[in-house]
PDB file of C-alpha atoms in Angstrom:
ATOM      1  CA  GLU A   1       8.286  15.846   1.577  1.00 82.00           C
ATOM      2  CA  ILE A   2       7.821  15.221   5.125  1.00 89.00           C
ATOM      3  CA  VAL A   3       8.191  11.239   5.583  1.00 92.00           C
ATOM      4  CA  LEU A   4       6.591   9.648   8.598  1.00 95.00           C
ATOM      5  CA  THR A   5       7.450   6.210   9.634  1.00 97.00           C
ATOM      6  CA  GLN A   6       5.664   4.057  12.441  1.00 98.00           C
ATOM      7  CA  SER A   7       7.111   1.556  14.792  1.00 95.00           C
ATOM      8  CA  PRO A   8       6.910  -1.145  15.490  1.00 96.00           C
ATOM      9  CA  GLY A   9       5.335  -2.624  12.014  1.00 96.00           C
ATOM     10  CA  THR A  10       3.956  -5.163  13.744  1.00 97.00           C
ATOM     11  CA  LEU A  11       3.012  -4.784  17.269  1.00 97.00           C
ATOM     12  CA  SER A  12       1.753  -8.966  18.633  1.00 97.00           C
ATOM     13  CA  LEU A  13      -0.601  -8.642  22.002  1.00 96.00           C
ATOM     14  CA  SER A  14      -2.988 -10.020  24.002  1.00 96.00           C
ATOM     15  CA  PRO A  15      -6.794  -8.779  24.220  1.00 96.00           C
ATOM     16  CA  GLY A  16      -6.118  -6.580  27.687  1.00 96.00           C
ATOM     17  CA  GLU A  17      -2.919  -4.566  27.639  1.00 97.00           C
ATOM     18  CA  ARG A  18      -1.899  -1.765  26.606  1.00 97.00           C
ATOM     19  CA  ALA A  19      -0.946  -0.877  22.798  1.00 97.00           C
ATOM     20  CA  THR A  20       1.684   2.168  21.876  1.00 98.00           C
ATOM     21  CA  LEU A  21       2.161   3.339  18.565  1.00 98.00           C
ATOM     22  CA  SER A  22       4.718   5.203  17.270  1.00 98.00           C
ATOM     23  CA  CYS A  23       4.688   8.296  14.305  1.00 97.00           C
ATOM     24  CA  ARG A  24       8.524  10.303  13.750  1.00 97.00           C
ATOM     25  CA  ALA A  25       7.955  12.318  11.222  1.00 94.00           C
ATOM     26  CA  SER A  26      11.542  13.875   9.016  1.00 93.00           C
ATOM     27  CA  GLN A  27      10.821  17.265   9.790  1.00 91.00           C
ATOM     28  CA  SER A  28       8.629  19.432  12.671  1.00 91.00           C
ATOM     29  CA  VAL A  29       4.345  18.843  11.901  1.00 90.00           C
ATOM     30  CA  SER A  30       2.014  21.117  12.783  1.00 85.00           C
ATOM     31  CA  SER A  31       0.266  19.176  16.521  1.00 79.00           C
ATOM     32  CA  SER A  32      -2.928  20.964  14.167  1.00 82.00           C
ATOM     33  CA  TYR A  33      -1.810  18.342  11.255  1.00 91.00           C
ATOM     34  CA  LEU A  34      -1.248  15.355  12.703  1.00 94.00           C
ATOM     35  CA  ALA A  35      -4.239  12.196  12.478  1.00 96.00           C
ATOM     36  CA  TRP A  36      -4.001   8.386  12.992  1.00 98.00           C
ATOM     37  CA  TYR A  37      -6.048   5.842  11.040  1.00 98.00           C
ATOM     38  CA  GLN A  38      -8.014   2.709  11.879  1.00 98.00           C
ATOM     39  CA  GLN A  39      -8.343   0.299   8.392  1.00 98.00           C
ATOM     40  CA  LYS A  40      -9.728  -2.634   9.185  1.00 97.00           C
ATOM     41  CA  PRO A  41      -9.889  -5.762   6.173  1.00 95.00           C
ATOM     42  CA  GLY A  42     -11.847  -4.736   3.484  1.00 94.00           C
ATOM     43  CA  GLN A  43     -12.360  -1.445   5.161  1.00 97.00           C
ATOM     44  CA  ALA A  44     -12.223   1.664   4.296  1.00 98.00           C
ATOM     45  CA  PRO A  45      -9.651   3.594   6.990  1.00 98.00           C
ATOM     46  CA  ARG A  46     -12.039   5.445   9.875  1.00 98.00           C
ATOM     47  CA  LEU A  47     -10.691   8.899  11.508  1.00 97.00           C
ATOM     48  CA  LEU A  48      -9.288   8.647  15.355  1.00 98.00           C
ATOM     49  CA  ILE A  49      -7.429  11.712  16.109  1.00 97.00           C
ATOM     50  CA  TYR A  50      -6.739  14.627  14.934  1.00 95.00           C
ATOM     51  CA  GLY A  51      -5.088  17.650  15.953  1.00 93.00           C
ATOM     52  CA  ALA A  52      -3.047  15.515  17.689  1.00 95.00           C
ATOM     53  CA  SER A  53      -4.571  13.832  20.484  1.00 95.00           C
ATOM     54  CA  SER A  54      -8.410  15.365  19.299  1.00 95.00           C
ATOM     55  CA  ARG A  55     -10.309  11.830  19.136  1.00 97.00           C
ATOM     56  CA  ALA A  56     -12.370  12.157  16.197  1.00 96.00           C
ATOM     57  CA  THR A  57     -16.887  11.501  17.088  1.00 94.00           C
ATOM     58  CA  GLY A  58     -17.576   8.142  18.279  1.00 96.00           C
ATOM     59  CA  ILE A  59     -14.373   6.958  18.649  1.00 97.00           C
ATOM     60  CA  PRO A  60     -13.907   5.209  22.629  1.00 97.00           C
ATOM     61  CA  ASP A  61     -11.411   6.638  25.479  1.00 96.00           C
ATOM     62  CA  ARG A  62      -8.987   3.683  25.284  1.00 97.00           C
ATOM     63  CA  PHE A  63      -7.468   5.433  22.117  1.00 98.00           C
ATOM     64  CA  SER A  64      -5.466   8.178  23.030  1.00 98.00           C
ATOM     65  CA  GLY A  65      -3.064  10.676  21.244  1.00 97.00           C
ATOM     66  CA  SER A  66      -0.163  12.538  22.205  1.00 96.00           C
ATOM     67  CA  GLY A  67       2.802  14.208  21.161  1.00 95.00           C
ATOM     68  CA  SER A  68       4.363  17.255  19.177  1.00 94.00           C
ATOM     69  CA  GLY A  69       7.493  17.981  16.351  1.00 93.00           C
ATOM     70  CA  THR A  70       8.494  15.083  14.866  1.00 94.00           C
ATOM     71  CA  ASP A  71       7.149  12.800  18.028  1.00 96.00           C
ATOM     72  CA  PHE A  72       3.542  11.220  18.041  1.00 97.00           C
ATOM     73  CA  THR A  73       2.099   8.611  19.819  1.00 97.00           C
ATOM     74  CA  LEU A  74      -0.847   6.433  19.525  1.00 98.00           C
ATOM     75  CA  THR A  75      -2.086   4.102  22.827  1.00 98.00           C
ATOM     76  CA  ILE A  76      -4.823   2.283  22.949  1.00 97.00           C
ATOM     77  CA  SER A  77      -5.145   1.740  26.778  1.00 97.00           C
ATOM     78  CA  ARG A  78      -6.606  -1.530  27.606  1.00 96.00           C
ATOM     79  CA  LEU A  79      -6.629  -4.360  23.859  1.00 97.00           C
ATOM     80  CA  GLU A  80     -11.003  -5.138  23.070  1.00 97.00           C
ATOM     81  CA  PRO A  81     -10.629  -7.678  20.324  1.00 95.00           C
ATOM     82  CA  GLU A  82     -11.917  -5.522  17.764  1.00 96.00           C
ATOM     83  CA  ASP A  83      -8.839  -3.333  18.121  1.00 97.00           C
ATOM     84  CA  PHE A  84      -6.704  -5.297  16.065  1.00 96.00           C
ATOM     85  CA  ALA A  85      -6.254  -4.034  12.951  1.00 97.00           C
ATOM     86  CA  VAL A  86      -3.770  -1.689  11.167  1.00 98.00           C
ATOM     87  CA  TYR A  87      -3.135   1.922  12.539  1.00 98.00           C
ATOM     88  CA  TYR A  88      -1.682   4.994   9.886  1.00 98.00           C
ATOM     89  CA  CYS A  89      -0.422   8.621  10.654  1.00 97.00           C
ATOM     90  CA  GLN A  90      -1.318  10.798   8.548  1.00 96.00           C
ATOM     91  CA  GLN A  91       0.402  14.799   8.153  1.00 95.00           C
ATOM     92  CA  TYR A  92      -1.303  17.613   7.195  1.00 88.00           C
ATOM     93  CA  GLY A  93       1.178  20.481   6.288  1.00 75.00           C
ATOM     94  CA  SER A  94      -0.147  24.037   5.388  1.00 63.00           C
ATOM     95  CA  SER A  95      -0.765  22.464   1.814  1.00 63.00           C
ATOM     96  CA  PRO A  96      -0.270  19.555   0.336  1.00 64.00           C
ATOM     97  CA  PRO A  97       1.054  17.104   0.067  1.00 77.00           C
ATOM     98  CA  VAL A  98      -0.230  14.723   1.921  1.00 91.00           C
ATOM     99  CA  THR A  99       1.956  11.740   4.152  1.00 93.00           C
ATOM    100  CA  PHE A 100       1.048   8.884   5.102  1.00 96.00           C
ATOM    101  CA  GLY A 101       2.871   6.282   7.768  1.00 97.00           C
ATOM    102  CA  GLN A 102       3.944   2.886   5.981  1.00 97.00           C
ATOM    103  CA  GLY A 103       1.485   1.676   9.213  1.00 98.00           C
ATOM    104  CA  THR A 104       1.373  -0.427  11.979  1.00 98.00           C
ATOM    105  CA  LYS A 105      -0.403  -4.233  12.422  1.00 98.00           C
ATOM    106  CA  VAL A 106      -1.324  -4.412  15.154  1.00 98.00           C
ATOM    107  CA  GLU A 107      -1.855  -8.015  16.098  1.00 96.00           C
ATOM    108  CA  ILE A 108      -3.439 -10.921  17.814  1.00 92.00           C
ATOM    109  CA  LYS A 109      -0.903 -12.688  20.533  1.00 89.00           C
TER     110      LYS A 109
ATOM    111  CA  GLU B   1     -25.677  10.223   7.264  1.00 95.00           C
ATOM    112  CA  VAL B   2     -22.638  11.264   5.209  1.00 96.00           C
ATOM    113  CA  GLN B   3     -22.159   9.409   2.304  1.00 98.00           C
ATOM    114  CA  LEU B   4     -19.405   8.860  -0.720  1.00 98.00           C
ATOM    115  CA  VAL B   5     -19.810   6.052  -2.943  1.00 98.00           C
ATOM    116  CA  GLU B   6     -17.142   5.869  -5.629  1.00 98.00           C
ATOM    117  CA  SER B   7     -17.962   3.952  -8.625  1.00 97.00           C
ATOM    118  CA  GLY B   8     -15.946   3.340 -12.151  1.00 97.00           C
ATOM    119  CA  GLY B   9     -12.724   0.894 -11.145  1.00 96.00           C
ATOM    120  CA  GLY B  10     -12.578  -2.253 -12.825  1.00 96.00           C
ATOM    121  CA  LEU B  11     -10.435  -4.449 -14.949  1.00 97.00           C
ATOM    122  CA  VAL B  12      -8.083  -1.293 -17.585  1.00 97.00           C
ATOM    123  CA  GLN B  13      -4.897  -3.001 -19.946  1.00 97.00           C
ATOM    124  CA  PRO B  14      -1.641  -1.142 -19.905  1.00 97.00           C
ATOM    125  CA  GLY B  15      -1.837   2.447 -21.522  1.00 97.00           C
ATOM    126  CA  GLY B  16      -5.759   2.435 -21.061  1.00 97.00           C
ATOM    127  CA  SER B  17      -8.252   5.269 -19.373  1.00 97.00           C
ATOM    128  CA  LEU B  18     -10.474   5.133 -16.484  1.00 98.00           C
ATOM    129  CA  ARG B  19     -13.142   7.904 -15.158  1.00 98.00           C
ATOM    130  CA  LEU B  20     -13.899   6.882 -11.176  1.00 98.00           C
ATOM    131  CA  SER B  21     -16.703   8.336  -9.756  1.00 98.00           C
ATOM    132  CA  CYS B  22     -17.459   9.842  -6.165  1.00 98.00           C
ATOM    133  CA  ALA B  23     -21.049  10.373  -5.330  1.00 98.00           C
ATOM    134  CA  ALA B  24     -21.268  12.138  -1.883  1.00 98.00           C
ATOM    135  CA  SER B  25     -24.797  13.251   0.204  1.00 98.00           C
ATOM    136  CA  GLY B  26     -25.469  13.975   4.032  1.00 97.00           C
ATOM    137  CA  PHE B  27     -23.647  17.103   4.086  1.00 97.00           C
ATOM    138  CA  THR B  28     -23.278  20.143   1.469  1.00 97.00           C
ATOM    139  CA  PHE B  29     -20.514  18.822  -0.953  1.00 97.00           C
ATOM    140  CA  SER B  30     -19.784  22.179  -2.290  1.00 97.00           C
ATOM    141  CA  SER B  31     -18.688  23.849   1.272  1.00 96.00           C
ATOM    142  CA  TYR B  32     -15.413  21.182   1.284  1.00 96.00           C
ATOM    143  CA  ALA B  33     -12.029  20.501  -0.821  1.00 95.00           C
ATOM    144  CA  MET B  34     -11.792  16.913  -1.328  1.00 97.00           C
ATOM    145  CA  HIS B  35      -9.590  13.900  -1.931  1.00 97.00           C
ATOM    146  CA  TRP B  36      -8.136  10.423  -3.238  1.00 98.00           C
ATOM    147  CA  VAL B  37      -5.912   7.841  -1.893  1.00 98.00           C
ATOM    148  CA  ARG B  38      -4.905   4.416  -3.308  1.00 98.00           C
ATOM    149  CA  GLN B  39      -4.469   1.522  -1.562  1.00 98.00           C
ATOM    150  CA  ALA B  40      -2.053  -1.438  -3.624  1.00 97.00           C
ATOM    151  CA  PRO B  41      -2.973  -4.854  -2.701  1.00 95.00           C
ATOM    152  CA  GLY B  42      -1.566  -5.226   0.342  1.00 94.00           C
ATOM    153  CA  LYS B  43      -0.051  -2.103   0.784  1.00 97.00           C
ATOM    154  CA  GLY B  44      -0.015   1.251   2.687  1.00 97.00           C
ATOM    155  CA  LEU B  45      -1.936   4.263   2.301  1.00 97.00           C
ATOM    156  CA  GLU B  46      -0.582   6.444  -0.509  1.00 96.00           C
ATOM    157  CA  TYR B  47      -1.674  10.503  -1.076  1.00 95.00           C
ATOM    158  CA  VAL B  48      -2.880  10.371  -4.969  1.00 96.00           C
ATOM    159  CA  SER B  49      -5.096  14.111  -5.797  1.00 96.00           C
ATOM    160  CA  ALA B  50      -6.955  17.067  -4.100  1.00 95.00           C
ATOM    161  CA  ILE B  51      -9.190  19.608  -5.115  1.00 96.00           C
ATOM    162  CA  SER B  52     -10.580  22.416  -3.565  1.00 94.00           C
ATOM    163  CA  SER B  53     -14.159  23.419  -2.500  1.00 95.00           C
ATOM    164  CA  ASN B  54     -14.663  25.347  -5.741  1.00 95.00           C
ATOM    165  CA  GLY B  55     -12.826  23.366  -7.899  1.00 95.00           C
ATOM    166  CA  GLY B  56      -9.945  26.106  -8.413  1.00 95.00           C
ATOM    167  CA  SER B  57      -7.064  24.270  -7.147  1.00 93.00           C
ATOM    168  CA  THR B  58      -5.888  20.585  -7.196  1.00 95.00           C
ATOM    169  CA  TYR B  59      -2.531  18.993  -6.251  1.00 94.00           C
ATOM    170  CA  TYR B  60      -0.884  15.790  -8.074  1.00 95.00           C
ATOM    171  CA  ALA B  61       1.820  12.918  -6.592  1.00 93.00           C
ATOM    172  CA  ASN B  62       4.809  12.994  -8.738  1.00 93.00           C
ATOM    173  CA  SER B  63       3.490   9.889  -9.439  1.00 95.00           C
ATOM    174  CA  VAL B  64      -0.136  10.945 -10.824  1.00 97.00           C
ATOM    175  CA  LYS B  65       1.244  14.120 -11.809  1.00 96.00           C
ATOM    176  CA  GLY B  66       0.229  14.759 -15.819  1.00 97.00           C
ATOM    177  CA  ARG B  67      -1.669  11.774 -16.308  1.00 98.00           C
ATOM    178  CA  PHE B  68      -4.374  11.980 -13.386  1.00 98.00           C
ATOM    179  CA  THR B  69      -6.840  14.143 -13.721  1.00 98.00           C
ATOM    180  CA  ILE B  70      -9.424  15.897 -10.551  1.00 98.00           C
ATOM    181  CA  SER B  71     -12.522  17.556 -11.308  1.00 98.00           C
ATOM    182  CA  ARG B  72     -15.696  18.072  -8.884  1.00 98.00           C
ATOM    183  CA  ASP B  73     -19.096  19.109 -10.846  1.00 98.00           C
ATOM    184  CA  ASN B  74     -21.072  20.691  -7.494  1.00 98.00           C
ATOM    185  CA  SER B  75     -23.841  20.797  -8.865  1.00 97.00           C
ATOM    186  CA  LYS B  76     -24.039  17.069  -8.480  1.00 98.00           C
ATOM    187  CA  ASN B  77     -22.387  16.567  -5.418  1.00 98.00           C
ATOM    188  CA  THR B  78     -20.038  14.348  -7.803  1.00 98.00           C
ATOM    189  CA  LEU B  79     -15.883  13.665  -7.395  1.00 98.00           C
ATOM    190  CA  TYR B  80     -14.222  12.460  -9.906  1.00 98.00           C
ATOM    191  CA  LEU B  81     -10.671  10.616 -11.340  1.00 98.00           C
ATOM    192  CA  GLN B  82      -9.345  10.599 -14.805  1.00 98.00           C
ATOM    193  CA  MET B  83      -7.016   8.100 -14.745  1.00 98.00           C
ATOM    194  CA  GLY B  84      -4.795   7.799 -18.103  1.00 95.00           C
ATOM    195  CA  SER B  85      -1.862   6.209 -19.183  1.00 97.00           C
ATOM    196  CA  LEU B  86      -2.589   3.623 -16.817  1.00 98.00           C
ATOM    197  CA  ARG B  87       0.224   1.285 -15.293  1.00 97.00           C
ATOM    198  CA  ALA B  88       0.548  -1.660 -12.973  1.00 96.00           C
ATOM    199  CA  GLU B  89       1.912   0.121 -10.592  1.00 97.00           C
ATOM    200  CA  ASP B  90      -1.723   1.853  -9.743  1.00 98.00           C
ATOM    201  CA  MET B  91      -3.448  -0.935  -9.487  1.00 98.00           C
ATOM    202  CA  ALA B  92      -5.215  -0.279  -6.576  1.00 98.00           C
ATOM    203  CA  VAL B  93      -8.397  -0.005  -4.510  1.00 98.00           C
ATOM    204  CA  TYR B  94      -9.383   4.667  -4.518  1.00 98.00           C
ATOM    205  CA  TYR B  95     -11.283   5.943  -1.423  1.00 98.00           C
ATOM    206  CA  CYS B  96     -12.207   9.507  -2.367  1.00 98.00           C
ATOM    207  CA  ALA B  97     -12.372  11.274   0.869  1.00 98.00           C
ATOM    208  CA  ARG B  98     -13.855  14.125   2.763  1.00 97.00           C
ATOM    209  CA  GLN B  99     -11.345  16.588   4.169  1.00 95.00           C
ATOM    210  CA  ASP B 100     -13.002  18.141   7.805  1.00 92.00           C
ATOM    211  CA  GLY B 101     -13.937  21.485   7.245  1.00 85.00           C
ATOM    212  CA  SER B 102     -12.921  23.105  10.576  1.00 82.00           C
ATOM    213  CA  GLY B 103      -9.613  23.553   9.429  1.00 76.00           C
ATOM    214  CA  ARG B 104      -7.510  20.688  10.807  1.00 79.00           C
ATOM    215  CA  ARG B 105      -7.486  19.134   7.344  1.00 83.00           C
ATOM    216  CA  HIS B 106      -7.522  15.113   8.325  1.00 93.00           C
ATOM    217  CA  PHE B 107     -10.096  13.315   6.412  1.00 96.00           C
ATOM    218  CA  ASP B 108     -13.206  12.700   8.345  1.00 95.00           C
ATOM    219  CA  TYR B 109     -15.778  10.489   5.997  1.00 97.00           C
ATOM    220  CA  TRP B 110     -13.590   7.826   3.575  1.00 98.00           C
ATOM    221  CA  GLY B 111     -15.866   5.727   0.805  1.00 98.00           C
ATOM    222  CA  GLN B 112     -15.696   2.469   0.693  1.00 97.00           C
ATOM    223  CA  GLY B 113     -13.428   2.136  -2.152  1.00 98.00           C
ATOM    224  CA  THR B 114     -12.866   0.905  -6.025  1.00 98.00           C
ATOM    225  CA  LEU B 115     -10.738  -1.199  -6.585  1.00 98.00           C
ATOM    226  CA  VAL B 116      -8.500  -0.552 -10.356  1.00 98.00           C
ATOM    227  CA  THR B 117      -6.868  -3.296 -11.869  1.00 97.00           C
ATOM    228  CA  VAL B 118      -4.370  -2.586 -14.532  1.00 97.00           C
ATOM    229  CA  SER B 119      -3.662  -5.884 -16.681  1.00 94.00           C
ATOM    230  CA  SER B 120      -3.301  -7.287 -20.207  1.00 92.00           C
TER     231      SER B 120
END
């Protein structure tokens, strides 16, 4: 089973700043099967990025994804107040299991 | 509009059973693989189970294998999770999620979740 490790655990930033979130896999992941989700308190996760770098429908262009192999990054270019949330990476190989990273919390500094 | 609405959560004693449902609308349910993901209070996302579009293939995480059964009724546009031999560590919000149909396999829509509490 592929283990995803996200860092940092918590990111304390101010609105307008740039956020860089990391997701490292224990073995190579196909870029086609790497996604990022945003979750706010009391809400279901929301798809942000799929295929490592494609934005989901309705996602603002301040969100971008990159990476390949074992290292992937989610970047939020300028944090808006509504972006403070927990972010999860997810991989899905050729068959289950799906695995999620443990999450990165982006909090207001 | 795609909608996934879970129901069936509640309080159950350790060792008990519960059946969760996920009612789907706004898309051709029978064309999509579906999944269950859970989240214990204050914790991250944990993958639970999957079922193919026609129900012919299923998958379970080791933590629930032999105790949970995923199924679907495509005529009713509904996904199920039969949960048995429940333990304290099964207490969580359970989400159903739709797998993208393009081959990328991410989860493009999620329900709002239903809370399962395991306690005596």
